[in-house]
Coordinates of C-alpha atoms and ligand atoms in Angstrom, one line a residue:
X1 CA 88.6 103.2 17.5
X2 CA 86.4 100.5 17.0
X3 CA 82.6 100.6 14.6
X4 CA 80.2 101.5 16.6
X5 CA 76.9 99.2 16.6
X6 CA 73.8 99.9 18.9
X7 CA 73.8 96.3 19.6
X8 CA 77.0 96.0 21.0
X9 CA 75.8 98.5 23.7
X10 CA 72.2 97.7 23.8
X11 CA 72.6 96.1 27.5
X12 CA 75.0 99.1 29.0
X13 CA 73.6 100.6 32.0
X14 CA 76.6 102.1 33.6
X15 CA 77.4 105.6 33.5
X16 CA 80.9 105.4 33.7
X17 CA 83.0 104.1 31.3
X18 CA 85.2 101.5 32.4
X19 CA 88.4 102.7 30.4
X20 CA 91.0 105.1 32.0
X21 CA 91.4 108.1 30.1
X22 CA 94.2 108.6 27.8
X23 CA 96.0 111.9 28.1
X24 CA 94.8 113.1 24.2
X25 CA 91.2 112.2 25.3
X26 CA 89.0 114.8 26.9
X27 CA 87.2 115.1 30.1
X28 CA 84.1 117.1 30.1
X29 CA 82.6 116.1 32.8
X30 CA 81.1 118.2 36.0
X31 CA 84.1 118.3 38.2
X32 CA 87.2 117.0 38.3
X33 CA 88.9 118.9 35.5
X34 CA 92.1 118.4 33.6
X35 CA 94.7 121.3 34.9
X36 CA 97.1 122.6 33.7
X37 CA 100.7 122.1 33.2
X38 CA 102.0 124.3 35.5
X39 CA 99.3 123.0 38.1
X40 CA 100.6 119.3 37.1
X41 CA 104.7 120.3 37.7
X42 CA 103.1 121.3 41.5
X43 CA 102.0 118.0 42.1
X44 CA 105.1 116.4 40.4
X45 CA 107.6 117.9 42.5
X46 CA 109.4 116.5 44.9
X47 CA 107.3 116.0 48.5
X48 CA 108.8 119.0 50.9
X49 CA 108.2 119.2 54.5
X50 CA 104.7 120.6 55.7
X51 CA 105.6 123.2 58.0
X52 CA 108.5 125.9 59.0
X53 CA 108.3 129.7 57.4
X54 CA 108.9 129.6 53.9
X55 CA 106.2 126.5 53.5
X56 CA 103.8 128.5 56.1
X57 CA 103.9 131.3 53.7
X58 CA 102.8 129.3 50.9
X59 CA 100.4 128.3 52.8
X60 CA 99.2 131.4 53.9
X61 CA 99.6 133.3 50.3
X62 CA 97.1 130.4 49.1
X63 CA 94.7 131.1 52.1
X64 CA 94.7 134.7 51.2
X65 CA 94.1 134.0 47.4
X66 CA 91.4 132.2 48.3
X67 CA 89.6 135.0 50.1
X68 CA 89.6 136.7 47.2
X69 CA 87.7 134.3 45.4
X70 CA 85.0 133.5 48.2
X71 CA 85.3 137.2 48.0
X72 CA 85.2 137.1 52.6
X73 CA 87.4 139.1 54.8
X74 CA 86.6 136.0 57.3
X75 CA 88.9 133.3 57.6
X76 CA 89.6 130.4 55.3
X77 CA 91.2 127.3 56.1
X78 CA 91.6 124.4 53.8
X79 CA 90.6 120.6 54.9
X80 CA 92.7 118.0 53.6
X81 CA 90.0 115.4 52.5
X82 CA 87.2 116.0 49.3
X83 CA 84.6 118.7 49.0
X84 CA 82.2 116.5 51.5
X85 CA 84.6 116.8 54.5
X86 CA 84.3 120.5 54.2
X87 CA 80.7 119.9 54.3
X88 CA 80.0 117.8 57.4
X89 CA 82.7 119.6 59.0
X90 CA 80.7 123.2 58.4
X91 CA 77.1 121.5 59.8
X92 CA 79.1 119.6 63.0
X93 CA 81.2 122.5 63.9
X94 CA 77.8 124.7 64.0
X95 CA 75.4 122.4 65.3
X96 CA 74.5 120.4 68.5
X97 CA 72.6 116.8 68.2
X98 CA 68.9 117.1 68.4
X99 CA 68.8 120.6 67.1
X100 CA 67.6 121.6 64.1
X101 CA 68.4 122.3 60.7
X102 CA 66.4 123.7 57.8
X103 CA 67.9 122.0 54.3
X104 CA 67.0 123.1 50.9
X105 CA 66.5 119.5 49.1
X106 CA 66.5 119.9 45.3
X107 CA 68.5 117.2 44.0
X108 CA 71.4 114.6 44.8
X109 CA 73.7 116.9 46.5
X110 CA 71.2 118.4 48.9
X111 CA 70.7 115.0 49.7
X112 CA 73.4 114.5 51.0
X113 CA 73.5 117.9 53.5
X114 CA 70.0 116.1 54.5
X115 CA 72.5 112.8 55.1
X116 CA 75.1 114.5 57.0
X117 CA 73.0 116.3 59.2
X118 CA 70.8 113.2 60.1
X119 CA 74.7 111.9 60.9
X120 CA 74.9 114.5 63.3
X121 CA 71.2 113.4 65.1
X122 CA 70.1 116.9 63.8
X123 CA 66.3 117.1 63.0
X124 CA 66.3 117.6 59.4
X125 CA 63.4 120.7 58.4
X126 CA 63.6 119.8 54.7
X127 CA 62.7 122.2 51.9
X128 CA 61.9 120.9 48.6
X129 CA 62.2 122.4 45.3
X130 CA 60.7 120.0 42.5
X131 CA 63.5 118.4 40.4
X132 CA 64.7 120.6 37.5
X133 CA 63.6 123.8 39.5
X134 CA 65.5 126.4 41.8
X135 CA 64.7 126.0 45.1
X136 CA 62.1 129.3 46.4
X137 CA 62.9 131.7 49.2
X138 CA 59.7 132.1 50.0
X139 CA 59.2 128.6 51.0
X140 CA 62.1 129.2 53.1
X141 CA 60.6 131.8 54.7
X142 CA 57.8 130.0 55.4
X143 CA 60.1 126.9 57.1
X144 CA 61.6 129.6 58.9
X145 CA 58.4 131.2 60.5
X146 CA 57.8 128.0 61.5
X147 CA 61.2 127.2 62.8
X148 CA 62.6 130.4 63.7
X149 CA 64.7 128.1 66.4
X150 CA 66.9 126.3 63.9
X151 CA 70.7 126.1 64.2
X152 CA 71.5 126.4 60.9
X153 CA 70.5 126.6 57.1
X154 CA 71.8 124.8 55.1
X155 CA 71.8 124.6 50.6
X156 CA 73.4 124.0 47.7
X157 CA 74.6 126.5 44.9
X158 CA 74.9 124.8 42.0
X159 CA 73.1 121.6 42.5
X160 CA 75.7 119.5 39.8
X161 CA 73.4 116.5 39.6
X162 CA 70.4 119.1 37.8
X163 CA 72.8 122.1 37.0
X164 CA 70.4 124.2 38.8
X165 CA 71.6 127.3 40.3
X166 CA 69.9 128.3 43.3
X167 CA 69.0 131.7 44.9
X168 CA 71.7 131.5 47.4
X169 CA 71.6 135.3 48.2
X170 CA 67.8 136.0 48.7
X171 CA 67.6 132.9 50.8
X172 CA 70.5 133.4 53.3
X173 CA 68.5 137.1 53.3
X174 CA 66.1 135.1 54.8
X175 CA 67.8 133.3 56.9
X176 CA 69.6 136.3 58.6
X177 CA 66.1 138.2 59.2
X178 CA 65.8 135.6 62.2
X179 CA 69.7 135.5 62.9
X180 CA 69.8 131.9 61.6
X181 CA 73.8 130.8 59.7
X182 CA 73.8 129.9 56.7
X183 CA 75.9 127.2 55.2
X184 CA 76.9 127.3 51.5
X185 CA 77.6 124.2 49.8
X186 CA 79.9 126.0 46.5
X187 CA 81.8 122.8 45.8
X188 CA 80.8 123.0 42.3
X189 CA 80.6 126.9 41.7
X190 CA 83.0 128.6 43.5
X191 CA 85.4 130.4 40.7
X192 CA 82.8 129.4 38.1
X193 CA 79.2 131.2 39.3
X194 CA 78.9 134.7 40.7
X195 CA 79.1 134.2 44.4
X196 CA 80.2 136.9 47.1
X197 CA 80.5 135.1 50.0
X198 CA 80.4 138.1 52.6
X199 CA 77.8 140.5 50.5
X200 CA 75.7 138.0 50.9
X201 CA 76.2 136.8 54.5
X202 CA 76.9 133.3 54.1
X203 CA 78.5 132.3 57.5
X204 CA 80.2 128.8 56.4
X205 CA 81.3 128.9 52.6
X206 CA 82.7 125.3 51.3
X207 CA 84.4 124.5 48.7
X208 CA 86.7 122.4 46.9
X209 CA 90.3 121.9 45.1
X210 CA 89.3 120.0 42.1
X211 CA 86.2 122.0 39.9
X212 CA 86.2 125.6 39.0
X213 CA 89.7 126.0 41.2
X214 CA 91.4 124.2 38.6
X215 CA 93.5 121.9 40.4
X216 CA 93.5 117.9 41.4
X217 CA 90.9 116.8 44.1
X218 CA 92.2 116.3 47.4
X219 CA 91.4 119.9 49.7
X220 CA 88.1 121.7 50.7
X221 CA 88.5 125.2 51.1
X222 CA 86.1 126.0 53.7
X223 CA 85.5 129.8 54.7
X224 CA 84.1 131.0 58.2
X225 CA 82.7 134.3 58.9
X226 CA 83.1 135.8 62.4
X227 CA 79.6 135.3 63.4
X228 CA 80.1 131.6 62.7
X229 CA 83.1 131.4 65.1
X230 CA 80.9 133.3 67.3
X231 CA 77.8 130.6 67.5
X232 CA 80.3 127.8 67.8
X233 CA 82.5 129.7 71.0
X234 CA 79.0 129.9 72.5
X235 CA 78.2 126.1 72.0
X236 CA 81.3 124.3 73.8
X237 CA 79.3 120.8 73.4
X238 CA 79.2 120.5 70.1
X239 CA 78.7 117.4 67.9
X240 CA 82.2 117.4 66.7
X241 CA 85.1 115.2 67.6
X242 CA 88.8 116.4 66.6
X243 CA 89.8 116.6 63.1
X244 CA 86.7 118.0 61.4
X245 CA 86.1 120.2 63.7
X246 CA 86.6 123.7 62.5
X247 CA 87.4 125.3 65.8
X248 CA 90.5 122.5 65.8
X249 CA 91.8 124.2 62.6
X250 CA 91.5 127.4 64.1
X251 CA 93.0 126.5 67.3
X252 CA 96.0 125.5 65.6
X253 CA 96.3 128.0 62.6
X254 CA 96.5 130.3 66.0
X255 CA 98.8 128.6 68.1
X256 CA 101.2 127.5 65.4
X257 CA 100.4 130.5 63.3
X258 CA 103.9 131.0 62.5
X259 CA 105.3 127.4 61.2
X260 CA 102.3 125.1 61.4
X261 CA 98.8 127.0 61.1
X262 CA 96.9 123.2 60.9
X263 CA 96.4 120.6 63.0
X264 CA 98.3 117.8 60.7
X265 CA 100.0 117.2 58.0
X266 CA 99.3 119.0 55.4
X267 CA 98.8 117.9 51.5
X268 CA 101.9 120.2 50.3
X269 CA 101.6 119.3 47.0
X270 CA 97.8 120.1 46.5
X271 CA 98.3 122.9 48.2
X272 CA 101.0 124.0 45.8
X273 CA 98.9 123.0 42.6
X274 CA 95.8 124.9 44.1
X275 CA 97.5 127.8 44.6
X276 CA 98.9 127.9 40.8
X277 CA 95.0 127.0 39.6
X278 CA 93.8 130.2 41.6
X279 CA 96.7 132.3 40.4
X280 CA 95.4 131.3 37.2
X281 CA 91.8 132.1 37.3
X282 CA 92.8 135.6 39.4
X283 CA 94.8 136.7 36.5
X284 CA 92.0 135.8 33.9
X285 CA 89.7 137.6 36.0
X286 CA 86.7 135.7 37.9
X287 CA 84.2 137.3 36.0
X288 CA 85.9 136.8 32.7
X289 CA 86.1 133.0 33.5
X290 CA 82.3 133.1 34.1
X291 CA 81.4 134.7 31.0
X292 CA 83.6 132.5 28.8
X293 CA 82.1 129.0 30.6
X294 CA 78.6 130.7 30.2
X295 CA 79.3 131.8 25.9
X296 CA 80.5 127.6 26.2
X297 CA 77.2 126.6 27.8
X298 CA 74.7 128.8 25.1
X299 CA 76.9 127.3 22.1
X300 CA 76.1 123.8 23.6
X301 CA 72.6 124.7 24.2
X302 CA 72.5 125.9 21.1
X303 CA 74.1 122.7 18.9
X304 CA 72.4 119.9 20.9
X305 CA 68.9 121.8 19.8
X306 CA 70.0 121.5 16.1
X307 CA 71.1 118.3 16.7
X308 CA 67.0 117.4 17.8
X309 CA 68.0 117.5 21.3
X310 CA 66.5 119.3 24.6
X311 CA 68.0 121.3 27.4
X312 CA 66.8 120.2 30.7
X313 CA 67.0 123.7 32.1
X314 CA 66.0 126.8 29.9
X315 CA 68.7 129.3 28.7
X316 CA 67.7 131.6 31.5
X317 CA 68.3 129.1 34.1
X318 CA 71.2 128.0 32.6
X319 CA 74.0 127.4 34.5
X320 CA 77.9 128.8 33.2
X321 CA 80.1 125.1 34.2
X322 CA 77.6 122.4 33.3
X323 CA 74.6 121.4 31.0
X324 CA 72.3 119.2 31.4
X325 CA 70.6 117.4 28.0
X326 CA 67.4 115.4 27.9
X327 CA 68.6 111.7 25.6
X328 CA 66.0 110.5 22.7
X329 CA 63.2 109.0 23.9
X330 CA 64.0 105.7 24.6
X331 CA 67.2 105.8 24.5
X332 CA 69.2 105.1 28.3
X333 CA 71.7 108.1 28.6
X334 CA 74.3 105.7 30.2
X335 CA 74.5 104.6 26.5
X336 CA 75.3 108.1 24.9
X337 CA 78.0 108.3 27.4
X338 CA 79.6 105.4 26.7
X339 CA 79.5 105.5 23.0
X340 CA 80.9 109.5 23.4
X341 CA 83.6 107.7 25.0
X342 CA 84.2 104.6 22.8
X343 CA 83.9 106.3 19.8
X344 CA 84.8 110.0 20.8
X345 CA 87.6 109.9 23.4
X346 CA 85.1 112.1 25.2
X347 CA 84.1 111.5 28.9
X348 CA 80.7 113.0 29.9
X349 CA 78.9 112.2 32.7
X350 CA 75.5 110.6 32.9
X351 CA 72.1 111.8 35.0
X352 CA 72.5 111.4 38.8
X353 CA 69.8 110.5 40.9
X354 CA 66.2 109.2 41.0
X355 CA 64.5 109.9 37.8
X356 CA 67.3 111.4 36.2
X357 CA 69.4 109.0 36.0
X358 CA 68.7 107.6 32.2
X359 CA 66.9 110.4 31.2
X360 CA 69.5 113.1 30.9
X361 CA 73.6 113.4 30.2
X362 CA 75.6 116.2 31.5
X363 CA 78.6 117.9 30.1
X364 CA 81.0 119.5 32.3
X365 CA 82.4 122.9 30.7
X366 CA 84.8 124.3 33.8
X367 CA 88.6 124.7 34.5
X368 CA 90.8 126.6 32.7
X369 CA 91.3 124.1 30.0
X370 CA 87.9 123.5 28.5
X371 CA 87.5 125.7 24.8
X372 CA 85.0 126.2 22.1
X373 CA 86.8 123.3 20.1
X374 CA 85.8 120.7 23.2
X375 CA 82.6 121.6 22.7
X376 CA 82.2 121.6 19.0
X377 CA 83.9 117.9 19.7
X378 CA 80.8 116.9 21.8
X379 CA 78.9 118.1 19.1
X380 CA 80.6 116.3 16.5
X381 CA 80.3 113.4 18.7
X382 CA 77.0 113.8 19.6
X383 CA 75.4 114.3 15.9
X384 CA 77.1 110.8 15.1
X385 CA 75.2 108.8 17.6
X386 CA 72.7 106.6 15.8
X387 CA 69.5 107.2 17.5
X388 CA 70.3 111.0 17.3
X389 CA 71.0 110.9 13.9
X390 CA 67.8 110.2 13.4
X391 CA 66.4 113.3 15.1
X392 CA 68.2 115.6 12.1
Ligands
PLP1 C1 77.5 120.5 44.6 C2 78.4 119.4 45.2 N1 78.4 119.2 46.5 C3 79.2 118.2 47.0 C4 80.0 117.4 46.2 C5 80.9 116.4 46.9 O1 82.2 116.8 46.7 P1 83.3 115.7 46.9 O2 83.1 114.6 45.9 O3 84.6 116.5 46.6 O4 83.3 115.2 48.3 C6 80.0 117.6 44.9 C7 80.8 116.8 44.0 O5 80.8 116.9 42.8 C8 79.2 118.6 44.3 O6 79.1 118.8 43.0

């Protein structure tokens, strides 16, 4: 690898690097992860046909794995399409135009439930939480009081752009005091952050293939509880078309329960890999998972403070998958990112969204590959940066 020189970089803004990764080089950043090699053989075998009964019972053994990890005795389907198709098909399916929605708004991916429910001509009842902090129930029991009429609620678990966990349980409690469904987004937490989908009545629980699941991006696992299919039987002219909506899947995972349970064709091959990735994390244990991601996040908290360097959440806010890091004053994160990556082999992700964006880095620590040695990497990485060096 080439000398590294602050000039050279002194006019990067991107976050990204423009390099593709090399298959020695690591990825630590907040979703996708690398997988495994058995997860990789399921994607490299040869293309099979996407229905009949010995694929339908793959299908449906992955379905039922997956209930175990959303932890619902509802139903689960899994969208062909990224995390944000499960998403805006959860707030369509439930939803008419013109009605509305309460959305907890703490960061870039609340945003965008804000976005797709303005899609959907809903009338957005937005609850802020200031940037950094975890959104309050109480202020959603105040929007509620005042809008005890909305369709739906909808948040965020772990918001990935600020690594802030929010208090998903005490605000769908909430929520259900006025009979109001709740609609998790868990793209980023499922498998990786406690979360019991039924215990705590979430009614629409979306996920997706490529974060804590350990497998490549390409499905949203999206689970339904029966009161969910109840509000959207009792609202035949609902926003949705064909394909994302949910009462399509179920449709056809009824009437072709036995050789096609989907409406079309389905992505065999992530399916296959997905189901390895959550064989995987079953037989480590959920739990176990979570506390080995949260001993990664303390011993990253924990070097980038020796190192001179801030947390942006404290340690009791932390969150188990991803940590955010304040840069040097001065100093454009997108820079740190690169030079991780030019110098390092290390991928890390910059800050997303408005103020963020050059202020802080974030280092992904989920999927069944990351270790104590990728994070002493960082580390080692990190404590070599010029402008940090300084710091020591
Ligand atoms: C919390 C959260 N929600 C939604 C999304 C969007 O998911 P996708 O990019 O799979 O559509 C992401 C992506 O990282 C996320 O972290």
């Amino acid at each position: 690898m080439g000398v590294w020189t602050v000039s050279r970089y002194l006019h990067i803004h991107v976050l990204l690097p423009q390099r593709i990764l090399t298959m020695t080089e690591k990825m630590m950043i907040p979703g996708p992860v690398p997988v495994q090699e058995s997860v990789l053989r399921d994607m490299g075998s040869q293309v099979r046909a996407h229905y009949g009964t010995e694929w339908t019972a793959i299908y449906k053994k992955t379905v039922e794995l997956l209930k175990l990890v959303f932890k619902t005795q509802g139903d689960v389907h899994i969208l062909v399409g990224s995390g944000s198709s499960g998403l805006d098909a959860a707030i369509g399916s439930l939803t008419v135009s013109g009605e509305k929605i309460i959305v907890g708004t703490n960061g870039y991916f609340g945003e965008r439930l804000r976005q797709i429910s303005d899609g959907y001509g809903l009338e957005v009842i937005p609850v802020h939480g200031a940037l950094g902090e975890p959104l309050n129930p109480t202020d959603f029991k105040e929007a509620i009081s005042n809008h005890p009429d909305a369709a739906a609620l909808a948040l965020v678990h772990l918001e990935t752009a600020t690594t802030i966990v929010n208090p998903a349980a005490e605000i769908a409690t909430e929520a259900k005091l006025k009979d109001i469904p709740v609609v998790l987004d868990a793209v980023s937490s499922l498998g990786g952050v406690p979360l019991s989908m039924d215990d705590w009545e979430i009614d629409i629980c979306v996920s997706a293939s490529q974060q804590c699941l350990g497998a490549p991006p390409g499905l949203a696992p999206v689970a339904i509880s029966h009161r969910a299919w109840e509000i959207m039987n009792a609202k035949p002219q609902r926003n949705h078309g064909w394909y994302l909506n949910l009462q399509t899947w179920r449709h056809f995972a009824d009437e072709w329960a036995d050789w096609h349970p989907y409406p079309a064709t389905m992505a065999t091959n992530n399916v296959l890999a997905l189901k390895t990735g959550l064989r995987s994390l079953l037989a480590d244990g959920i739990d176990e998972r979570i506390e080995h991601y949260t001993k990664l996040a303390l011993q990253l908290r924990e070097g980038v403070r020796r190192l001179g360097l801030q947390p942006f959440t404290p340690d009791n806010q932390l969150a188990p998958v991803v940590t955010a890091i304040y840069g040097p004053e001065d100093v454009p994160t997108g820079e740190i990112v690169q030079y991780l990556f030019e110098e390092h082999g290390i991928m890390i992700s910059g800050g997303l969204g408005e103020g963020l964006r050059d202020r802080i880095f974030r280092v992904g620590h989920m999927g069944p590959m990351v270790s104590k040695d990728d994070i002493d990497a960082v580390l080692q990485g990190l404590s070599q940066f010029p402008q940090i060096q300084g710091l020591q």
